[in-house]
XYZ file of N, CA and C in Angstrom:
513
model
N 111.154 105.063 125.300
C 111.429 105.488 123.931
C 110.535 106.675 123.597
N 111.116 107.731 123.056
C 110.351 108.906 122.644
C 109.657 108.602 121.323
N 108.361 108.915 121.210
C 107.676 108.654 119.942
C 108.279 109.490 118.820
N 108.324 108.939 117.607
C 108.862 109.697 116.485
C 108.014 110.937 116.212
N 108.672 112.008 115.725
C 107.945 113.235 115.401
C 107.000 113.014 114.223
N 107.390 112.144 113.314
C 106.540 111.830 112.163
C 105.455 110.867 112.634
N 104.204 111.163 112.319
C 103.084 110.334 112.779
C 102.322 109.672 111.635
N 102.921 109.657 110.436
C 102.239 109.125 109.255
C 103.147 108.139 108.529
N 102.528 107.199 107.853
C 103.241 106.309 106.941
C 102.468 106.310 105.624
N 103.190 106.456 104.534
C 102.579 106.388 103.210
C 102.817 104.987 102.676
N 101.738 104.292 102.341
C 101.824 102.910 101.875
C 101.208 102.800 100.487
N 101.869 102.054 99.607
C 101.439 102.012 98.208
C 101.352 100.596 97.644
N 101.657 99.604 98.455
C 101.634 98.220 98.002
C 100.785 97.364 98.922
N 101.365 96.287 99.435
C 100.600 95.349 100.253
C 100.282 95.885 101.644
N 100.880 97.002 102.032
C 100.533 97.651 103.307
C 99.447 98.715 103.147
N 98.946 98.906 101.921
C 97.880 99.894 101.709
C 96.654 99.544 102.540
N 96.034 100.555 103.095
C 94.838 100.341 103.922
C 93.670 99.817 103.102
N 93.681 100.045 101.796
C 92.602 99.570 100.930
C 93.035 98.375 100.078
N 94.076 97.670 100.517
C 94.576 96.505 99.782
C 93.475 95.451 99.613
N 92.713 95.236 100.672
C 91.574 94.312 100.606
C 90.478 94.857 101.524
N 89.371 94.178 101.559
C 88.221 94.668 102.326
C 88.550 94.899 103.806
N 89.420 94.058 104.373
C 89.729 94.180 105.805
C 90.944 95.066 106.079
N 91.611 95.570 105.039
C 92.772 96.431 105.236
C 93.969 95.928 104.459
N 95.139 96.014 105.054
C 96.368 95.607 104.378
C 96.555 94.088 104.415
N 97.476 93.601 103.615
C 97.739 92.167 103.513
C 98.268 91.563 104.811
N 98.930 92.353 105.644
C 99.671 91.858 106.793
C 98.945 92.017 108.126
N 97.791 92.671 108.140
C 97.029 92.837 109.376
C 97.449 94.009 110.243
N 98.309 94.883 109.739
C 98.757 96.032 110.534
C 97.569 96.939 110.857
N 96.743 97.211 109.884
C 95.560 98.071 110.086
C 94.601 97.411 111.081
N 94.331 96.148 110.874
C 93.375 95.430 111.716
C 93.837 95.353 113.166
N 95.130 95.238 113.382
C 95.665 95.082 114.733
C 95.903 96.400 115.467
N 95.679 97.514 114.808
C 95.902 98.827 115.407
C 94.662 99.689 115.173
N 93.662 99.548 116.037
C 92.368 100.182 115.800
C 92.345 101.704 115.828
N 93.387 102.350 116.338
C 93.354 103.818 116.349
C 93.861 104.428 115.043
N 94.354 103.593 114.123
C 94.866 104.139 112.867
C 93.719 104.754 112.062
N 94.022 105.888 111.468
C 93.094 106.524 110.535
C 93.822 106.578 109.202
N 93.065 106.520 108.123
C 93.738 106.580 106.837
C 92.913 107.362 105.826
N 93.636 107.852 104.839
C 93.045 108.524 103.696
C 93.893 108.163 102.487
N 93.413 108.479 101.332
C 94.215 108.285 100.130
C 95.320 109.336 100.125
N 96.377 109.081 99.369
C 97.468 110.036 99.312
C 98.280 109.887 98.036
N 99.109 110.899 97.794
C 99.943 110.914 96.593
C 101.328 111.428 96.971
N 102.338 110.703 96.518
C 103.735 111.047 96.754
C 104.345 111.483 95.430
N 104.756 112.736 95.330
C 105.406 113.224 94.119
C 106.898 112.951 94.151
N 107.502 112.979 92.960
C 108.949 112.820 92.876
C 109.444 111.387 92.964
N 108.539 110.447 92.903
C 108.869 109.015 92.905
C 108.108 108.356 91.768
N 108.599 107.205 91.329
C 107.906 106.396 90.336
C 107.632 105.026 90.931
N 106.617 104.361 90.422
C 106.188 103.054 90.926
C 106.498 101.970 89.897
N 107.088 100.877 90.381
C 107.470 99.755 89.531
C 107.132 98.445 90.243
N 107.129 97.376 89.460
C 107.047 96.034 90.031
C 108.047 95.170 89.290
N 108.960 94.558 90.053
C 109.911 93.647 89.431
C 109.150 92.429 88.943
N 109.437 91.998 87.735
C 108.736 90.851 87.148
C 108.941 89.612 88.019
N 107.841 88.911 88.281
C 107.888 87.701 89.081
C 107.630 87.917 90.565
N 107.552 89.170 91.023
C 107.284 89.441 92.432
C 105.847 89.923 92.609
N 105.318 89.824 93.831
C 103.918 90.168 94.088
C 103.734 91.548 94.705
N 104.794 92.336 94.787
C 104.709 93.640 95.443
C 105.468 94.676 94.606
N 105.132 95.954 94.793
C 105.789 97.017 94.037
C 106.970 97.618 94.795
N 107.650 98.529 94.129
C 108.630 99.362 94.814
C 108.550 100.767 94.245
N 108.837 101.725 95.092
C 108.910 103.122 94.673
C 110.381 103.494 94.578
N 110.687 104.321 93.595
C 112.054 104.746 93.341
C 112.056 106.258 93.134
N 113.029 106.932 93.732
C 113.132 108.387 93.567
C 113.306 108.738 92.094
N 112.676 109.824 91.686
C 112.694 110.262 90.288
C 114.113 110.399 89.744
N 115.033 110.889 90.552
C 116.407 111.098 90.092
C 117.095 109.798 89.691
N 116.589 108.654 90.169
C 117.205 107.362 89.856
C 116.507 106.627 88.721
N 115.371 107.130 88.280
C 114.593 106.432 87.250
C 115.276 106.582 85.893
N 115.561 105.468 85.206
C 116.192 105.560 83.882
C 115.335 106.371 82.903
N 116.009 107.024 81.970
C 115.327 107.868 80.975
C 114.371 107.073 80.093
N 114.512 105.759 80.058
C 113.623 104.929 79.233
C 112.169 105.017 79.683
N 111.938 105.459 80.909
C 110.582 105.545 81.444
C 110.092 106.985 81.372
N 109.085 107.196 80.565
C 108.542 108.539 80.362
C 107.611 108.922 81.504
N 107.799 110.110 82.023
C 106.927 110.603 83.095
C 105.554 110.931 82.532
N 104.504 110.629 83.285
C 103.149 110.968 82.826
C 102.890 112.472 82.964
N 101.819 112.967 82.334
C 101.469 114.371 82.555
C 101.323 114.629 84.060
N 101.855 115.724 84.525
C 101.799 116.029 85.955
C 102.996 115.514 86.724
N 103.871 114.748 86.070
C 105.094 114.279 86.704
C 104.971 112.913 87.368
N 106.115 112.414 87.810
C 106.158 111.116 88.483
C 105.457 111.204 89.830
N 104.777 110.123 90.168
C 104.050 110.075 91.434
C 103.747 108.625 91.787
N 103.477 108.424 93.061
C 103.018 107.125 93.554
C 101.718 107.390 94.302
N 100.746 106.539 94.068
C 99.418 106.657 94.687
C 99.294 105.573 95.752
N 98.715 105.929 96.895
C 98.555 104.940 97.961
C 97.656 105.449 99.056
N 97.953 105.013 100.277
C 97.179 105.456 101.430
C 98.115 106.066 102.466
N 97.602 107.055 103.146
C 98.334 107.766 104.187
C 97.757 107.313 105.524
N 98.567 106.620 106.309
C 98.146 106.083 107.596
C 98.593 107.027 108.707
N 97.714 107.259 109.676
C 98.016 108.166 110.775
C 97.620 107.520 112.094
N 98.533 107.544 113.058
C 98.249 107.037 114.400
C 98.295 108.193 115.382
N 97.297 108.267 116.241
C 97.277 109.270 117.309
C 97.877 108.706 118.589
N 97.750 107.411 118.789
C 98.232 106.754 120.002
C 99.725 106.428 119.857
N 100.553 106.962 120.762
C 102.000 106.764 120.692
C 102.395 105.288 120.685
N 101.793 104.518 121.583
C 102.137 103.101 121.680
C 101.783 102.332 120.418
N 100.603 102.569 119.880
C 100.213 101.877 118.646
C 101.081 102.312 117.475
N 101.451 103.591 117.423
C 102.314 104.074 116.341
C 103.660 103.366 116.385
N 104.253 103.276 117.579
C 105.539 102.574 117.711
C 105.396 101.108 117.308
N 104.338 100.451 117.803
C 104.117 99.041 117.467
C 103.932 98.853 115.964
N 103.156 99.729 115.350
C 102.903 99.616 113.909
C 104.195 99.795 113.117
N 104.989 100.777 113.488
C 106.250 101.019 112.794
C 107.198 99.830 112.974
N 107.254 99.300 114.184
C 108.096 98.124 114.446
C 107.596 96.906 113.673
N 106.335 96.856 113.379
C 105.782 95.743 112.589
C 106.011 95.953 111.099
N 105.861 97.194 110.627
C 106.041 97.461 109.196
C 107.506 97.338 108.767
N 108.444 97.752 109.622
C 109.861 97.710 109.249
C 110.311 96.326 108.772
N 110.084 95.250 109.522
C 110.538 93.947 109.027
C 109.750 93.447 107.813
N 108.487 93.822 107.691
C 107.725 93.457 106.487
C 108.436 94.021 105.267
N 108.960 95.234 105.395
C 109.640 95.911 104.292
C 111.141 95.600 104.230
N 111.620 94.738 105.123
C 113.034 94.396 105.112
C 113.917 95.564 105.498
N 113.407 96.423 106.376
C 114.142 97.605 106.809
C 114.535 97.463 108.270
N 115.799 97.802 108.583
C 116.286 97.819 109.954
C 116.717 99.247 110.264
N 116.060 99.892 111.246
C 116.438 101.275 111.582
C 117.931 101.402 111.859
N 118.529 102.444 111.280
C 119.944 102.706 111.498
C 120.875 101.937 110.578
N 120.331 101.070 109.736
C 121.166 100.289 108.823
C 120.710 100.532 107.388
N 121.632 100.395 106.469
C 121.291 100.467 105.051
C 121.502 99.092 104.437
N 120.991 98.914 103.245
C 121.216 97.661 102.541
C 120.105 96.646 102.691
N 119.005 96.999 103.360
C 117.873 96.083 103.439
C 117.095 96.078 102.131
N 116.026 95.325 102.107
C 115.208 95.273 100.903
C 114.699 96.669 100.551
N 114.208 97.404 101.553
C 113.741 98.775 101.369
C 114.501 99.692 102.312
N 114.528 100.947 101.953
C 115.021 102.009 102.821
C 113.787 102.765 103.302
N 113.934 103.544 104.358
C 112.814 104.345 104.854
C 113.253 105.803 104.887
N 112.412 106.668 104.332
C 112.721 108.093 104.286
C 111.489 108.875 104.709
N 111.706 110.104 105.141
C 110.597 111.007 105.420
C 110.408 111.868 104.171
N 109.215 111.838 103.625
C 108.874 112.614 102.434
C 107.562 113.345 102.690
N 107.288 114.342 101.885
C 106.038 115.087 102.002
C 104.993 114.418 101.113
N 103.845 114.090 101.707
C 102.768 113.388 101.008
C 101.518 114.260 101.022
N 100.844 114.293 99.889
C 99.609 115.058 99.764
C 98.414 114.147 100.036
N 97.636 114.401 101.093
C 96.384 113.648 101.270
C 95.438 113.962 100.102
N 94.695 112.959 99.660
C 93.757 113.142 98.552
C 92.449 112.440 98.870
N 91.445 112.730 98.054
C 90.218 111.937 98.133
C 90.415 110.707 97.242
N 89.411 109.852 97.161
C 89.533 108.608 96.399
C 89.796 108.852 94.916
N 89.387 110.012 94.412
C 89.595 110.340 92.996
C 90.953 110.995 92.749
N 91.712 111.271 93.812
C 93.029 111.850 93.661
C 93.112 113.355 93.821
N 91.989 114.005 94.137
C 92.005 115.456 94.345
C 92.609 115.773 95.710
N 93.461 116.795 95.792
C 94.075 117.156 97.073
C 93.034 117.484 98.143
N 93.326 117.039 99.363
C 92.478 117.319 100.525
C 93.403 117.758 101.653
N 93.270 118.976 102.107
C 94.102 119.449 103.207
C 95.529 119.730 102.783
N 96.365 119.883 103.799
C 97.768 120.242 103.597
C 98.651 118.990 103.511
N 99.740 119.065 102.747
C 100.701 117.956 102.715
C 101.292 117.712 104.110
N 101.675 116.467 104.370
C 102.231 116.090 105.671
C 103.503 115.262 105.484
N 104.414 115.316 106.477
C 105.591 114.442 106.412
C 105.169 113.012 106.768
N 105.692 112.064 106.015
C 105.343 110.662 106.257
C 106.542 109.768 105.962
N 106.615 108.660 106.680
C 107.610 107.652 106.345
C 107.190 106.967 105.046
N 108.170 106.752 104.180
C 107.954 106.077 102.907
C 109.030 105.007 102.775
N 108.620 103.799 102.480
C 109.576 102.730 102.189
C 109.827 102.752 100.682
N 111.103 102.795 100.300
C 111.454 102.877 98.880
C 112.686 102.030 98.619
N 112.969 101.810 97.339
C 114.173 101.086 96.952
C 115.002 101.952 96.023
N 116.287 101.679 96.009
C 117.155 102.291 95.020
C 116.972 101.513 93.723
N 117.131 102.175 92.597
C 116.832 101.556 91.301
C 117.505 100.196 91.134
N 118.797 100.090 91.379
C 119.508 98.841 91.132
C 118.969 97.691 91.980
N 118.571 97.975 93.224
C 118.033 96.912 94.082
C 116.625 96.538 93.644
N 115.777 97.515 93.385
C 114.389 97.246 93.038
C 114.224 96.561 91.706
N 115.073 96.919 90.749
C 114.921 96.349 89.411
C 115.595 94.986 89.289
N 116.315 94.580 90.307
C 117.013 93.301 90.254
C 118.314 93.432 89.483
N 118.226 93.482 88.183
C 119.423 93.554 87.340
C 119.834 94.979 87.007
N 118.972 95.931 87.287
C 119.236 97.304 86.884
C 118.736 97.598 85.479
N 118.299 96.561 84.777
C 117.815 96.730 83.399
C 116.342 97.133 83.395
N 115.982 98.123 82.569
C 114.585 98.556 82.510
C 113.601 97.442 82.157
N 114.031 96.440 81.372
C 113.092 95.379 80.980
C 112.849 94.353 82.093
N 113.517 94.508 83.248
C 113.317 93.598 84.379
C 112.127 94.005 85.236
N 111.525 95.161 84.922
C 110.428 95.676 85.738
C 109.251 96.084 84.868
N 108.121 96.194 85.530
C 106.940 96.771 84.899
C 106.768 98.165 85.494
N 106.668 99.147 84.632
C 106.506 100.539 85.040
C 105.019 100.827 85.190
N 104.631 101.322 86.345
C 103.230 101.650 86.603
C 103.129 103.164 86.471
N 102.884 103.602 85.244
C 103.006 105.016 84.894
C 102.076 105.918 85.692
N 100.854 105.458 85.989
C 99.948 106.321 86.764
C 100.245 106.283 88.262
N 101.195 105.428 88.668
C 101.629 105.376 90.057
C 100.757 104.578 91.005
N 99.666 103.994 90.485
C 98.717 103.286 91.358
C 98.848 101.778 91.154
N 99.723 101.156 91.937
C 99.979 99.720 91.820
C 98.722 98.898 92.073
N 97.925 99.250 93.065
C 96.750 98.451 93.399
C 95.753 98.443 92.238
N 95.480 99.595 91.675
C 94.569 99.636 90.527
C 95.168 98.903 89.337
N 96.468 99.006 89.174
C 97.158 98.305 88.088
C 96.983 96.794 88.223
N 97.143 96.274 89.431
C 97.021 94.823 89.617
C 95.573 94.370 89.425
N 94.627 95.238 89.737
C 93.221 94.873 89.535
C 92.831 94.893 88.069
N 93.588 95.646 87.243
C 93.302 95.708 85.810
C 93.966 94.579 85.064
N 94.937 93.899 85.663
C 95.668 92.845 84.975
C 94.773 91.638 84.736
N 94.947 90.980 83.571
C 94.170 89.760 83.322
C 94.532 88.672 84.312
N 93.555 87.927 84.746
C 93.796 86.860 85.719
C 94.099 85.549 85.066
């Protein structure tokens, strides 16, 4: 199998490298020691969480209902940019992340879709660092992510940072 040309994955939910002290919720980071990561920002998408679920979804700006006001600077999702240098580990990591996200290569209609988007690496404060890079992004279409398609079925994370949002929520 030829390694994919894209060598990055942008993660914004439970696959974030900073999800917990040891890495992501699923152990992808821990099981692939050559992965490097930095903070990152994806423009042109918005971040939501369907009520009652423990994970977020990103939705392309063109699909976001007008009821959700874009923040200053536009819609964005904040997360981590994962990079693998080792071809074998990159393939293994991608094969592991796909089923976590309910994605099957070559098929549509899974829980998430996977697209290549341009992601801006940032520092922890969100300032740009280096040049934007192409990265795989798992996203949902509005109707699937929101469940009913109704704006009141989701929580809008206006600043795009689901992890910080969940840490600010009352326990």
